[in-house]
JSON list of C-alpha atoms in Angstrom, two decimals:
[
{"chain": "G", "resi": 27, "resn": "ASP", "atom": "CA", "xyz": [16.61, 21.48, -6.07]},
{"chain": "G", "resi": 28, "resn": "VAL", "atom": "CA", "xyz": [15.00, 18.99, -8.43]},
{"chain": "G", "resi": 29, "resn": "SER", "atom": "CA", "xyz": [11.45, 17.83, -7.60]},
{"chain": "G", "resi": 30, "resn": "TYR", "atom": "CA", "xyz": [10.51, 14.14, -7.70]},
{"chain": "G", "resi": 31, "resn": "ALA", "atom": "CA", "xyz": [8.57, 14.73, -10.88]},
{"chain": "G", "resi": 32, "resn": "GLU", "atom": "CA", "xyz": [11.48, 16.51, -12.57]},
{"chain": "G", "resi": 33, "resn": "ASP", "atom": "CA", "xyz": [13.88, 13.74, -11.50]},
{"chain": "G", "resi": 34, "resn": "TRP", "atom": "CA", "xyz": [11.57, 11.09, -12.90]},
{"chain": "G", "resi": 35, "resn": "GLN", "atom": "CA", "xyz": [11.12, 13.00, -16.15]},
{"chain": "G", "resi": 36, "resn": "LEU", "atom": "CA", "xyz": [14.79, 13.89, -16.58]},
{"chain": "G", "resi": 37, "resn": "ASN", "atom": "CA", "xyz": [15.86, 10.29, -15.96]},
{"chain": "G", "resi": 38, "resn": "GLY", "atom": "CA", "xyz": [13.14, 8.82, -18.17]},
{"chain": "G", "resi": 39, "resn": "LYS", "atom": "CA", "xyz": [11.66, 6.61, -15.44]},
{"chain": "G", "resi": 40, "resn": "HIS", "atom": "CA", "xyz": [8.04, 7.66, -16.08]},
{"chain": "G", "resi": 41, "resn": "GLN", "atom": "CA", "xyz": [8.48, 7.18, -19.81]},
{"chain": "G", "resi": 42, "resn": "ARG", "atom": "CA", "xyz": [9.95, 3.71, -19.37]},
{"chain": "G", "resi": 43, "resn": "ILE", "atom": "CA", "xyz": [6.83, 2.62, -17.46]},
{"chain": "G", "resi": 44, "resn": "ARG", "atom": "CA", "xyz": [4.78, 3.73, -20.47]},
{"chain": "G", "resi": 45, "resn": "LEU", "atom": "CA", "xyz": [7.14, 2.27, -22.99]},
{"chain": "G", "resi": 46, "resn": "TYR", "atom": "CA", "xyz": [7.28, -1.24, -21.38]},
{"chain": "G", "resi": 47, "resn": "SER", "atom": "CA", "xyz": [3.59, -1.74, -20.99]},
{"chain": "G", "resi": 48, "resn": "GLU", "atom": "CA", "xyz": [3.99, -5.50, -20.93]},
{"chain": "G", "resi": 49, "resn": "HIS", "atom": "CA", "xyz": [5.68, -5.21, -17.52]},
{"chain": "G", "resi": 50, "resn": "THR", "atom": "CA", "xyz": [4.12, -4.37, -14.20]},
{"chain": "G", "resi": 51, "resn": "PHE", "atom": "CA", "xyz": [5.81, -1.59, -12.19]},
{"chain": "G", "resi": 52, "resn": "ILE", "atom": "CA", "xyz": [5.15, -1.56, -8.45]},
{"chain": "G", "resi": 53, "resn": "LEU", "atom": "CA", "xyz": [6.08, 1.74, -6.80]},
{"chain": "G", "resi": 54, "resn": "LEU", "atom": "CA", "xyz": [5.99, 2.59, -3.08]},
{"chain": "G", "resi": 55, "resn": "THR", "atom": "CA", "xyz": [6.30, 5.91, -1.25]},
{"chain": "G", "resi": 56, "resn": "LYS", "atom": "CA", "xyz": [5.46, 7.61, 2.06]},
{"chain": "G", "resi": 57, "resn": "ARG", "atom": "CA", "xyz": [4.74, 10.81, 0.06]},
{"chain": "G", "resi": 58, "resn": "PRO", "atom": "CA", "xyz": [1.87, 10.03, -2.39]},
{"chain": "G", "resi": 59, "resn": "GLU", "atom": "CA", "xyz": [1.49, 13.62, -3.47]},
{"chain": "G", "resi": 60, "resn": "PHE", "atom": "CA", "xyz": [4.54, 12.93, -5.68]},
{"chain": "G", "resi": 61, "resn": "TYR", "atom": "CA", "xyz": [2.54, 10.65, -7.92]},
{"chain": "G", "resi": 62, "resn": "LYS", "atom": "CA", "xyz": [0.00, 13.32, -8.83]},
{"chain": "G", "resi": 63, "resn": "GLN", "atom": "CA", "xyz": [2.78, 15.44, -10.33]},
{"chain": "G", "resi": 64, "resn": "LEU", "atom": "CA", "xyz": [3.13, 12.88, -13.07]},
{"chain": "G", "resi": 65, "resn": "ASN", "atom": "CA", "xyz": [-0.55, 12.23, -13.86]},
{"chain": "G", "resi": 66, "resn": "PRO", "atom": "CA", "xyz": [-1.86, 10.39, -15.74]},
{"chain": "G", "resi": 67, "resn": "TRP", "atom": "CA", "xyz": [-0.17, 7.07, -14.99]},
{"chain": "G", "resi": 68, "resn": "PRO", "atom": "CA", "xyz": [-0.39, 4.08, -17.34]},
{"chain": "G", "resi": 69, "resn": "ALA", "atom": "CA", "xyz": [-2.37, 0.92, -16.48]},
{"chain": "G", "resi": 70, "resn": "ASN", "atom": "CA", "xyz": [0.86, -1.13, -15.77]},
{"chain": "G", "resi": 71, "resn": "ALA", "atom": "CA", "xyz": [1.80, 1.14, -12.85]},
{"chain": "G", "resi": 72, "resn": "TRP", "atom": "CA", "xyz": [0.87, 0.10, -9.31]},
{"chain": "G", "resi": 73, "resn": "LEU", "atom": "CA", "xyz": [1.23, 3.20, -7.10]},
{"chain": "G", "resi": 74, "resn": "GLY", "atom": "CA", "xyz": [1.67, 2.37, -3.43]},
{"chain": "G", "resi": 75, "resn": "LEU", "atom": "CA", "xyz": [1.57, 4.17, -0.14]},
{"chain": "G", "resi": 76, "resn": "SER", "atom": "CA", "xyz": [3.36, 3.03, 2.97]},
{"chain": "G", "resi": 77, "resn": "LEU", "atom": "CA", "xyz": [1.58, 3.47, 6.27]},
{"chain": "G", "resi": 78, "resn": "THR", "atom": "CA", "xyz": [2.33, 1.70, 9.62]},
{"chain": "G", "resi": 79, "resn": "GLY", "atom": "CA", "xyz": [-0.62, 2.71, 11.76]},
{"chain": "G", "resi": 80, "resn": "ALA", "atom": "CA", "xyz": [1.75, 4.72, 13.98]},
{"chain": "G", "resi": 81, "resn": "GLU", "atom": "CA", "xyz": [0.71, 7.90, 12.09]},
{"chain": "G", "resi": 82, "resn": "ALA", "atom": "CA", "xyz": [-2.06, 10.13, 13.44]},
{"chain": "G", "resi": 83, "resn": "PRO", "atom": "CA", "xyz": [-5.50, 9.27, 11.92]},
{"chain": "G", "resi": 84, "resn": "GLU", "atom": "CA", "xyz": [-5.47, 12.67, 10.16]},
{"chain": "G", "resi": 85, "resn": "ARG", "atom": "CA", "xyz": [-2.16, 11.90, 8.53]},
{"chain": "G", "resi": 86, "resn": "GLN", "atom": "CA", "xyz": [-3.40, 8.42, 7.43]},
{"chain": "G", "resi": 87, "resn": "LYS", "atom": "CA", "xyz": [-6.53, 9.97, 5.93]},
{"chain": "G", "resi": 88, "resn": "ALA", "atom": "CA", "xyz": [-4.57, 12.82, 4.19]},
{"chain": "G", "resi": 89, "resn": "ALA", "atom": "CA", "xyz": [-2.03, 10.35, 2.73]},
{"chain": "G", "resi": 90, "resn": "LEU", "atom": "CA", "xyz": [-4.71, 8.03, 1.43]},
{"chain": "G", "resi": 91, "resn": "ASP", "atom": "CA", "xyz": [-6.71, 11.01, 0.01]},
{"chain": "G", "resi": 92, "resn": "ALA", "atom": "CA", "xyz": [-3.54, 12.17, -1.82]},
{"chain": "G", "resi": 93, "resn": "LEU", "atom": "CA", "xyz": [-3.07, 8.67, -3.25]},
{"chain": "G", "resi": 94, "resn": "ARG", "atom": "CA", "xyz": [-6.68, 8.62, -4.46]},
{"chain": "G", "resi": 95, "resn": "ARG", "atom": "CA", "xyz": [-6.10, 11.86, -6.38]},
{"chain": "G", "resi": 96, "resn": "VAL", "atom": "CA", "xyz": [-3.73, 9.94, -8.72]},
{"chain": "G", "resi": 97, "resn": "GLU", "atom": "CA", "xyz": [-5.05, 9.53, -12.26]},
{"chain": "G", "resi": 98, "resn": "GLY", "atom": "CA", "xyz": [-4.60, 6.13, -13.89]},
{"chain": "G", "resi": 99, "resn": "GLY", "atom": "CA", "xyz": [-2.65, 3.17, -12.70]},
{"chain": "G", "resi": 100, "resn": "HIS", "atom": "CA", "xyz": [-3.71, 1.02, -9.75]},
{"chain": "G", "resi": 101, "resn": "LEU", "atom": "CA", "xyz": [-3.51, 2.01, -6.08]},
{"chain": "G", "resi": 102, "resn": "TRP", "atom": "CA", "xyz": [-2.18, -0.14, -3.32]},
{"chain": "G", "resi": 103, "resn": "LEU", "atom": "CA", "xyz": [-1.25, 0.08, 0.40]},
{"chain": "G", "resi": 104, "resn": "SER", "atom": "CA", "xyz": [1.66, -1.28, 2.33]},
{"chain": "G", "resi": 105, "resn": "TYR", "atom": "CA", "xyz": [0.55, -1.58, 5.94]},
{"chain": "G", "resi": 106, "resn": "GLU", "atom": "CA", "xyz": [3.88, -2.76, 7.30]},
{"chain": "G", "resi": 107, "resn": "PRO", "atom": "CA", "xyz": [5.51, -2.88, 9.58]},
{"chain": "G", "resi": 108, "resn": "THR", "atom": "CA", "xyz": [2.20, -2.78, 11.41]},
{"chain": "G", "resi": 109, "resn": "LEU", "atom": "CA", "xyz": [2.81, -0.60, 14.43]},
{"chain": "G", "resi": 110, "resn": "GLY", "atom": "CA", "xyz": [-0.66, 0.63, 15.25]},
{"chain": "G", "resi": 111, "resn": "LEU", "atom": "CA", "xyz": [-4.25, 0.91, 14.17]},
{"chain": "G", "resi": 112, "resn": "LEU", "atom": "CA", "xyz": [-5.01, 1.93, 10.62]},
{"chain": "G", "resi": 113, "resn": "ASP", "atom": "CA", "xyz": [-8.09, 3.98, 11.05]},
{"chain": "G", "resi": 114, "resn": "THR", "atom": "CA", "xyz": [-9.33, 5.05, 7.64]},
{"chain": "G", "resi": 115, "resn": "SER", "atom": "CA", "xyz": [-11.31, 3.89, 4.63]},
{"chain": "G", "resi": 116, "resn": "LEU", "atom": "CA", "xyz": [-9.64, 1.70, 1.98]},
{"chain": "G", "resi": 117, "resn": "THR", "atom": "CA", "xyz": [-11.85, 3.02, -0.86]},
{"chain": "G", "resi": 118, "resn": "GLY", "atom": "CA", "xyz": [-10.01, 2.87, -4.15]},
{"chain": "G", "resi": 119, "resn": "ILE", "atom": "CA", "xyz": [-7.24, 0.51, -2.98]},
{"chain": "G", "resi": 120, "resn": "SER", "atom": "CA", "xyz": [-6.82, -2.54, -5.16]},
{"chain": "G", "resi": 121, "resn": "TRP", "atom": "CA", "xyz": [-4.10, -4.38, -3.27]},
{"chain": "G", "resi": 122, "resn": "ALA", "atom": "CA", "xyz": [-2.77, -4.33, 0.32]},
{"chain": "G", "resi": 123, "resn": "VAL", "atom": "CA", "xyz": [0.29, -5.84, 1.90]},
{"chain": "G", "resi": 124, "resn": "ILE", "atom": "CA", "xyz": [0.28, -6.36, 5.65]},
{"chain": "G", "resi": 125, "resn": "GLY", "atom": "CA", "xyz": [2.84, -7.69, 8.05]},
{"chain": "G", "resi": 126, "resn": "PRO", "atom": "CA", "xyz": [4.33, -7.26, 11.51]},
{"chain": "G", "resi": 127, "resn": "GLN", "atom": "CA", "xyz": [7.65, -5.66, 12.42]},
{"chain": "G", "resi": 128, "resn": "SER", "atom": "CA", "xyz": [10.53, -8.12, 12.66]},
{"chain": "G", "resi": 129, "resn": "GLY", "atom": "CA", "xyz": [13.66, -8.24, 14.72]},
{"chain": "G", "resi": 130, "resn": "LYS", "atom": "CA", "xyz": [14.48, -8.68, 18.42]},
{"chain": "G", "resi": 131, "resn": "ASP", "atom": "CA", "xyz": [12.99, -5.28, 19.41]},
{"chain": "G", "resi": 132, "resn": "ALA", "atom": "CA", "xyz": [9.93, -5.59, 17.22]},
{"chain": "G", "resi": 133, "resn": "VAL", "atom": "CA", "xyz": [6.59, -4.17, 18.29]},
{"chain": "G", "resi": 134, "resn": "LYS", "atom": "CA", "xyz": [4.26, -7.07, 18.98]},
{"chain": "G", "resi": 135, "resn": "PRO", "atom": "CA", "xyz": [1.14, -6.63, 16.84]},
{"chain": "G", "resi": 136, "resn": "LYS", "atom": "CA", "xyz": [-2.29, -6.61, 18.40]},
{"chain": "G", "resi": 137, "resn": "VAL", "atom": "CA", "xyz": [-5.12, -8.64, 17.02]},
{"chain": "G", "resi": 138, "resn": "GLU", "atom": "CA", "xyz": [-7.40, -5.60, 16.97]},
{"chain": "G", "resi": 139, "resn": "TRP", "atom": "CA", "xyz": [-5.12, -3.86, 14.44]},
{"chain": "G", "resi": 140, "resn": "PHE", "atom": "CA", "xyz": [-5.51, -6.78, 11.97]},
{"chain": "G", "resi": 141, "resn": "GLU", "atom": "CA", "xyz": [-9.13, -7.37, 12.64]},
{"chain": "G", "resi": 142, "resn": "ARG", "atom": "CA", "xyz": [-9.95, -3.67, 12.05]},
{"chain": "G", "resi": 143, "resn": "PHE", "atom": "CA", "xyz": [-7.96, -3.82, 8.80]},
{"chain": "G", "resi": 144, "resn": "GLY", "atom": "CA", "xyz": [-9.86, -6.91, 7.75]},
{"chain": "G", "resi": 145, "resn": "TYR", "atom": "CA", "xyz": [-13.12, -5.29, 8.58]},
{"chain": "G", "resi": 146, "resn": "ALA", "atom": "CA", "xyz": [-12.17, -2.23, 6.54]},
{"chain": "G", "resi": 147, "resn": "ILE", "atom": "CA", "xyz": [-11.46, -4.42, 3.53]},
{"chain": "G", "resi": 148, "resn": "THR", "atom": "CA", "xyz": [-14.83, -6.20, 3.78]},
{"chain": "G", "resi": 149, "resn": "GLN", "atom": "CA", "xyz": [-16.63, -2.81, 3.80]},
{"chain": "G", "resi": 150, "resn": "GLU", "atom": "CA", "xyz": [-15.41, -2.07, 0.25]},
{"chain": "G", "resi": 151, "resn": "ILE", "atom": "CA", "xyz": [-17.58, -2.95, -2.73]},
{"chain": "G", "resi": 152, "resn": "ASN", "atom": "CA", "xyz": [-14.51, -4.27, -4.62]},
{"chain": "G", "resi": 153, "resn": "TRP", "atom": "CA", "xyz": [-12.44, -5.85, -1.91]},
{"chain": "G", "resi": 154, "resn": "PRO", "atom": "CA", "xyz": [-8.75, -5.25, -2.34]},
{"chain": "G", "resi": 155, "resn": "ARG", "atom": "CA", "xyz": [-6.57, -8.30, -2.80]},
{"chain": "G", "resi": 156, "resn": "VAL", "atom": "CA", "xyz": [-4.36, -8.92, 0.24]},
{"chain": "G", "resi": 157, "resn": "TRP", "atom": "CA", "xyz": [-0.84, -10.27, 0.76]},
{"chain": "G", "resi": 158, "resn": "GLU", "atom": "CA", "xyz": [-0.14, -11.25, 4.38]},
{"chain": "G", "resi": 159, "resn": "LYS", "atom": "CA", "xyz": [3.61, -11.55, 5.04]},
{"chain": "G", "resi": 160, "resn": "LYS", "atom": "CA", "xyz": [4.82, -14.92, 6.31]},
{"chain": "G", "resi": 161, "resn": "ALA", "atom": "CA", "xyz": [5.98, -13.31, 9.57]},
{"chain": "G", "resi": 162, "resn": "LEU", "atom": "CA", "xyz": [2.30, -12.78, 10.39]},
{"chain": "G", "resi": 163, "resn": "ALA", "atom": "CA", "xyz": [1.56, -16.61, 10.44]},
{"chain": "G", "resi": 164, "resn": "PRO", "atom": "CA", "xyz": [2.50, -17.25, 14.10]},
{"chain": "G", "resi": 165, "resn": "TYR", "atom": "CA", "xyz": [0.33, -14.39, 15.30]},
{"chain": "G", "resi": 166, "resn": "LEU", "atom": "CA", "xyz": [-2.64, -15.56, 13.17]},
{"chain": "G", "resi": 167, "resn": "GLU", "atom": "CA", "xyz": [-2.38, -19.03, 14.71]},
{"chain": "G", "resi": 168, "resn": "THR", "atom": "CA", "xyz": [-2.36, -17.55, 18.19]},
{"chain": "G", "resi": 169, "resn": "TRP", "atom": "CA", "xyz": [-5.39, -15.47, 17.37]},
{"chain": "G", "resi": 170, "resn": "GLY", "atom": "CA", "xyz": [-7.28, -18.51, 16.02]},
{"chain": "G", "resi": 171, "resn": "TYR", "atom": "CA", "xyz": [-6.95, -17.85, 12.24]},
{"chain": "G", "resi": 172, "resn": "SER", "atom": "CA", "xyz": [-5.96, -20.80, 10.07]},
{"chain": "G", "resi": 173, "resn": "SER", "atom": "CA", "xyz": [-3.89, -19.56, 7.22]},
{"chain": "G", "resi": 174, "resn": "LEU", "atom": "CA", "xyz": [-2.24, -16.65, 5.45]},
{"chain": "G", "resi": 175, "resn": "ILE", "atom": "CA", "xyz": [-3.92, -14.88, 2.57]},
{"chain": "G", "resi": 176, "resn": "GLN", "atom": "CA", "xyz": [-1.38, -14.32, -0.20]},
{"chain": "G", "resi": 177, "resn": "GLU", "atom": "CA", "xyz": [-3.04, -12.79, -3.19]},
{"chain": "G", "resi": 178, "resn": "LEU", "atom": "CA", "xyz": [-1.04, -11.04, -5.91]},
{"chain": "G", "resi": 179, "resn": "PRO", "atom": "CA", "xyz": [-2.27, -7.90, -7.63]},
{"chain": "G", "resi": 180, "resn": "ARG", "atom": "CA", "xyz": [-4.00, -8.35, -10.98]}
]
């Protein structure tokens, strides 16, 4: 059985990120411990973690702690589809994407989930940039917020 790190090394994916430093590579996983196997990462790598808020708080914290152990690159969080409260610090996160679940059986988001997320962002010394998905707009209007924030990583 080939590990993630071995697969990436055998197929030259990690080396290509280094080789093409003029490009930005945005990666996303639910298993951030994989990234550490390939430390250090180059500056053009954005290493992401996918959380939905449906995970237990201990799992959220453990996953973000694993992400923070990555050397190099930039760290980002995908909080989508938002299915519950994200109850952990965003220390070290440079970019966050947030959005509700879509489809006819989608979980309707609660304003508390988004306000808590917004509060967590404002507690950081270097606030992460945020990209709110367009599907969030109708909920924001209902909750009294005027517009989407759509900031790209830099």
